[in-house]
Amino acid sequence: MPLSSVDAAAISPVRFSYVQYDSPGTDTGSNRSLNAEYVVVKNFGQKSRSITGWTVRDLNGHVYRFGRFTIKPGKTVRLHTGRGSNSRTDVYWRRDWYVWNNTGDKATLKNKSGTTVDTCKWGDGDGNTAC
């Protein structure tokens, strides 16, 4: 019997832990400002997990797809909106404008099969939220 997205989210060790949806300061569109907007994906499990082919998306249809990537147990990866050099802890969407709406949005994490494993939703708040 297939799992529903709610069941998958309940059992997935990899899920959102934090979103900085409003870059601090004035939204200038500079790369520095874009990179201060990010989502954090964490492996809450006991073993390393591949997230190759997984996606992060917003309500407006912006989609980031992870390339070859593995998260070790207890570790995180920060997905920045702007440009930069990918590392074991930070990856870059390489967008030229902001993704996350400051007045409310929803981040969705899907595995490579397209099953929703987690979501994080917020309204008009102080610019960040724990998921």
PDB file of C-alpha atoms in Angstrom:
ATOM      1  CA  MET A   1       0.000   0.000   0.000  1.00  0.00           C
ATOM      2  CA  PRO A   2       1.563   3.354  -1.012  1.00  0.00           C
ATOM      3  CA  LEU A   3       2.326   6.001   1.573  1.00  0.00           C
ATOM      4  CA  SER A   4       0.454   9.285   1.472  1.00  0.00           C
ATOM      5  CA  SER A   5       2.516  12.482   1.576  1.00  0.00           C
ATOM      6  CA  VAL A   6       1.493  12.882   5.232  1.00  0.00           C
ATOM      7  CA  ASP A   7       2.808   9.380   6.019  1.00  0.00           C
ATOM      8  CA  ALA A   8       6.043  10.051   4.111  1.00  0.00           C
ATOM      9  CA  ALA A   9       6.567  13.338   5.953  1.00  0.00           C
ATOM     10  CA  ALA A  10       5.941  11.654   9.293  1.00  0.00           C
ATOM     11  CA  ILE A  11       8.662   9.065   8.683  1.00  0.00           C
ATOM     12  CA  SER A  12      11.216  11.043   6.662  1.00  0.00           C
ATOM     13  CA  PRO A  13      14.400  11.747   8.630  1.00  0.00           C
ATOM     14  CA  VAL A  14      15.241  14.509   6.137  1.00  0.00           C
ATOM     15  CA  ARG A  15      13.093  17.617   6.487  1.00  0.00           C
ATOM     16  CA  PHE A  16      13.130  21.388   6.835  1.00  0.00           C
ATOM     17  CA  SER A  17      14.447  22.858  10.063  1.00  0.00           C
ATOM     18  CA  TYR A  18      14.491  26.611   9.353  1.00  0.00           C
ATOM     19  CA  VAL A  19      13.623  29.245   6.737  1.00  0.00           C
ATOM     20  CA  GLN A  20      15.038  32.762   6.491  1.00  0.00           C
ATOM     21  CA  TYR A  21      12.358  34.057   4.114  1.00  0.00           C
ATOM     22  CA  ASP A  22      13.088  37.787   4.459  1.00  0.00           C
ATOM     23  CA  SER A  23      16.677  38.756   3.832  1.00  0.00           C
ATOM     24  CA  PRO A  24      17.788  41.133   6.629  1.00  0.00           C
ATOM     25  CA  GLY A  25      17.915  44.789   5.601  1.00  0.00           C
ATOM     26  CA  THR A  26      16.604  46.330   2.408  1.00  0.00           C
ATOM     27  CA  ASP A  27      15.789  43.970  -0.450  1.00  0.00           C
ATOM     28  CA  THR A  28      18.344  45.329  -2.915  1.00  0.00           C
ATOM     29  CA  GLY A  29      18.569  42.243  -5.117  1.00  0.00           C
ATOM     30  CA  SER A  30      22.339  42.075  -4.599  1.00  0.00           C
ATOM     31  CA  ASN A  31      23.845  38.600  -4.470  1.00  0.00           C
ATOM     32  CA  ARG A  32      24.709  39.139  -0.803  1.00  0.00           C
ATOM     33  CA  SER A  33      21.084  40.003  -0.030  1.00  0.00           C
ATOM     34  CA  LEU A  34      19.779  37.070  -2.112  1.00  0.00           C
ATOM     35  CA  ASN A  35      22.063  34.659  -0.248  1.00  0.00           C
ATOM     36  CA  ALA A  36      20.756  35.907   3.103  1.00  0.00           C
ATOM     37  CA  GLU A  37      17.433  34.318   2.070  1.00  0.00           C
ATOM     38  CA  TYR A  38      17.640  30.539   2.514  1.00  0.00           C
ATOM     39  CA  VAL A  39      16.047  27.312   3.680  1.00  0.00           C
ATOM     40  CA  VAL A  40      17.753  24.716   5.859  1.00  0.00           C
ATOM     41  CA  VAL A  41      17.241  20.996   5.257  1.00  0.00           C
ATOM     42  CA  LYS A  42      18.361  18.691   8.076  1.00  0.00           C
ATOM     43  CA  ASN A  43      18.959  14.973   8.413  1.00  0.00           C
ATOM     44  CA  PHE A  44      17.393  14.130  11.765  1.00  0.00           C
ATOM     45  CA  GLY A  45      18.180  10.433  11.248  1.00  0.00           C
ATOM     46  CA  GLN A  46      20.926   8.075  12.367  1.00  0.00           C
ATOM     47  CA  LYS A  47      22.524   7.403   8.963  1.00  0.00           C
ATOM     48  CA  SER A  48      23.616   9.385   5.909  1.00  0.00           C
ATOM     49  CA  ARG A  49      20.844  10.099   3.397  1.00  0.00           C
ATOM     50  CA  SER A  50      21.082  10.854  -0.296  1.00  0.00           C
ATOM     51  CA  ILE A  51      18.880  13.743  -1.446  1.00  0.00           C
ATOM     52  CA  THR A  52      20.060  13.558  -5.047  1.00  0.00           C
ATOM     53  CA  GLY A  53      17.158  14.575  -7.292  1.00  0.00           C
ATOM     54  CA  TRP A  54      15.063  15.943  -4.414  1.00  0.00           C
ATOM     55  CA  THR A  55      13.371  19.305  -4.931  1.00  0.00           C
ATOM     56  CA  VAL A  56      12.506  22.393  -2.926  1.00  0.00           C
ATOM     57  CA  ARG A  57       9.666  24.537  -4.287  1.00  0.00           C
ATOM     58  CA  ASP A  58       7.547  27.533  -3.382  1.00  0.00           C
ATOM     59  CA  LEU A  59       3.873  28.326  -4.036  1.00  0.00           C
ATOM     60  CA  ASN A  60       4.737  30.246  -7.240  1.00  0.00           C
ATOM     61  CA  GLY A  61       6.360  27.263  -8.934  1.00  0.00           C
ATOM     62  CA  HIS A  62      10.049  28.074  -8.416  1.00  0.00           C
ATOM     63  CA  VAL A  63      11.867  24.731  -8.155  1.00  0.00           C
ATOM     64  CA  TYR A  64      15.390  23.855  -7.032  1.00  0.00           C
ATOM     65  CA  ARG A  65      16.637  20.320  -7.748  1.00  0.00           C
ATOM     66  CA  PHE A  66      19.521  18.914  -5.717  1.00  0.00           C
ATOM     67  CA  GLY A  67      22.378  17.447  -7.724  1.00  0.00           C
ATOM     68  CA  ARG A  68      24.415  14.601  -6.253  1.00  0.00           C
ATOM     69  CA  PHE A  69      24.170  15.325  -2.527  1.00  0.00           C
ATOM     70  CA  THR A  70      24.276  13.350   0.736  1.00  0.00           C
ATOM     71  CA  ILE A  71      23.517  14.681   4.220  1.00  0.00           C
ATOM     72  CA  LYS A  72      25.258  13.019   7.144  1.00  0.00           C
ATOM     73  CA  PRO A  73      23.332  12.243  10.360  1.00  0.00           C
ATOM     74  CA  GLY A  74      22.486  15.367  12.349  1.00  0.00           C
ATOM     75  CA  LYS A  75      23.886  17.652   9.633  1.00  0.00           C
ATOM     76  CA  THR A  76      22.217  20.325   7.506  1.00  0.00           C
ATOM     77  CA  VAL A  77      22.423  21.881   4.076  1.00  0.00           C
ATOM     78  CA  ARG A  78      21.498  25.516   3.534  1.00  0.00           C
ATOM     79  CA  LEU A  79      19.894  26.359   0.171  1.00  0.00           C
ATOM     80  CA  HIS A  80      20.640  30.015  -0.638  1.00  0.00           C
ATOM     81  CA  THR A  81      18.631  31.919  -3.238  1.00  0.00           C
ATOM     82  CA  GLY A  82      21.587  33.635  -4.975  1.00  0.00           C
ATOM     83  CA  ARG A  83      24.855  32.515  -6.518  1.00  0.00           C
ATOM     84  CA  GLY A  84      27.883  30.876  -4.911  1.00  0.00           C
ATOM     85  CA  SER A  85      30.034  27.754  -4.857  1.00  0.00           C
ATOM     86  CA  ASN A  86      28.289  24.628  -3.612  1.00  0.00           C
ATOM     87  CA  SER A  87      29.846  22.849  -0.630  1.00  0.00           C
ATOM     88  CA  ARG A  88      28.939  20.102   1.853  1.00  0.00           C
ATOM     89  CA  THR A  89      26.931  22.631   3.899  1.00  0.00           C
ATOM     90  CA  ASP A  90      25.683  25.222   1.391  1.00  0.00           C
ATOM     91  CA  VAL A  91      24.114  25.054  -2.073  1.00  0.00           C
ATOM     92  CA  TYR A  92      22.952  27.881  -4.325  1.00  0.00           C
ATOM     93  CA  TRP A  93      19.761  28.265  -6.357  1.00  0.00           C
ATOM     94  CA  ARG A  94      21.492  30.820  -8.625  1.00  0.00           C
ATOM     95  CA  ARG A  95      18.419  33.016  -8.942  1.00  0.00           C
ATOM     96  CA  ASP A  96      18.489  36.705  -9.767  1.00  0.00           C
ATOM     97  CA  TRP A  97      15.584  37.641  -7.502  1.00  0.00           C
ATOM     98  CA  TYR A  98      14.010  36.488  -4.225  1.00  0.00           C
ATOM     99  CA  VAL A  99      11.997  33.261  -4.029  1.00  0.00           C
ATOM    100  CA  TRP A 100      10.248  33.372  -0.667  1.00  0.00           C
ATOM    101  CA  ASN A 101       7.371  35.800  -0.106  1.00  0.00           C
ATOM    102  CA  ASN A 102       7.788  37.926   3.014  1.00  0.00           C
ATOM    103  CA  THR A 103       4.026  38.103   3.617  1.00  0.00           C
ATOM    104  CA  GLY A 104       3.516  34.334   3.556  1.00  0.00           C
ATOM    105  CA  ASP A 105       4.600  31.312   1.562  1.00  0.00           C
ATOM    106  CA  LYS A 106       5.100  27.574   1.783  1.00  0.00           C
ATOM    107  CA  ALA A 107       8.269  25.579   1.134  1.00  0.00           C
ATOM    108  CA  THR A 108       7.756  22.018  -0.081  1.00  0.00           C
ATOM    109  CA  LEU A 109      10.416  19.289  -0.026  1.00  0.00           C
ATOM    110  CA  LYS A 110       9.870  16.366  -2.401  1.00  0.00           C
ATOM    111  CA  ASN A 111      11.956  13.239  -2.818  1.00  0.00           C
ATOM    112  CA  LYS A 112      13.229  12.111  -6.231  1.00  0.00           C
ATOM    113  CA  SER A 113      10.001  10.152  -6.784  1.00  0.00           C
ATOM    114  CA  GLY A 114       8.000  13.364  -6.374  1.00  0.00           C
ATOM    115  CA  THR A 115       6.491  12.443  -3.006  1.00  0.00           C
ATOM    116  CA  THR A 116       6.142  15.344  -0.585  1.00  0.00           C
ATOM    117  CA  VAL A 117       8.249  14.560   2.478  1.00  0.00           C
ATOM    118  CA  ASP A 118       7.915  17.904   4.288  1.00  0.00           C
ATOM    119  CA  THR A 119       6.425  21.371   4.114  1.00  0.00           C
ATOM    120  CA  CYS A 120       7.054  24.571   6.036  1.00  0.00           C
ATOM    121  CA  LYS A 121       4.465  27.361   5.897  1.00  0.00           C
ATOM    122  CA  TRP A 122       4.524  30.904   7.277  1.00  0.00           C
ATOM    123  CA  GLY A 123       2.540  34.117   7.248  1.00  0.00           C
ATOM    124  CA  ASP A 124       3.588  37.733   7.555  1.00  0.00           C
ATOM    125  CA  GLY A 125       6.103  37.562  10.397  1.00  0.00           C
ATOM    126  CA  ASP A 126       9.565  38.577  11.519  1.00  0.00           C
ATOM    127  CA  GLY A 127      11.457  37.195   8.510  1.00  0.00           C
ATOM    128  CA  ASN A 128      12.290  33.675   9.663  1.00  0.00           C
ATOM    129  CA  THR A 129      10.640  30.583  11.004  1.00  0.00           C
ATOM    130  CA  ALA A 130      11.610  27.272  12.557  1.00  0.00           C
ATOM    131  CA  CYS A 131       9.956  24.364  10.809  1.00  0.00           C
TER     132      CYS A 131
END
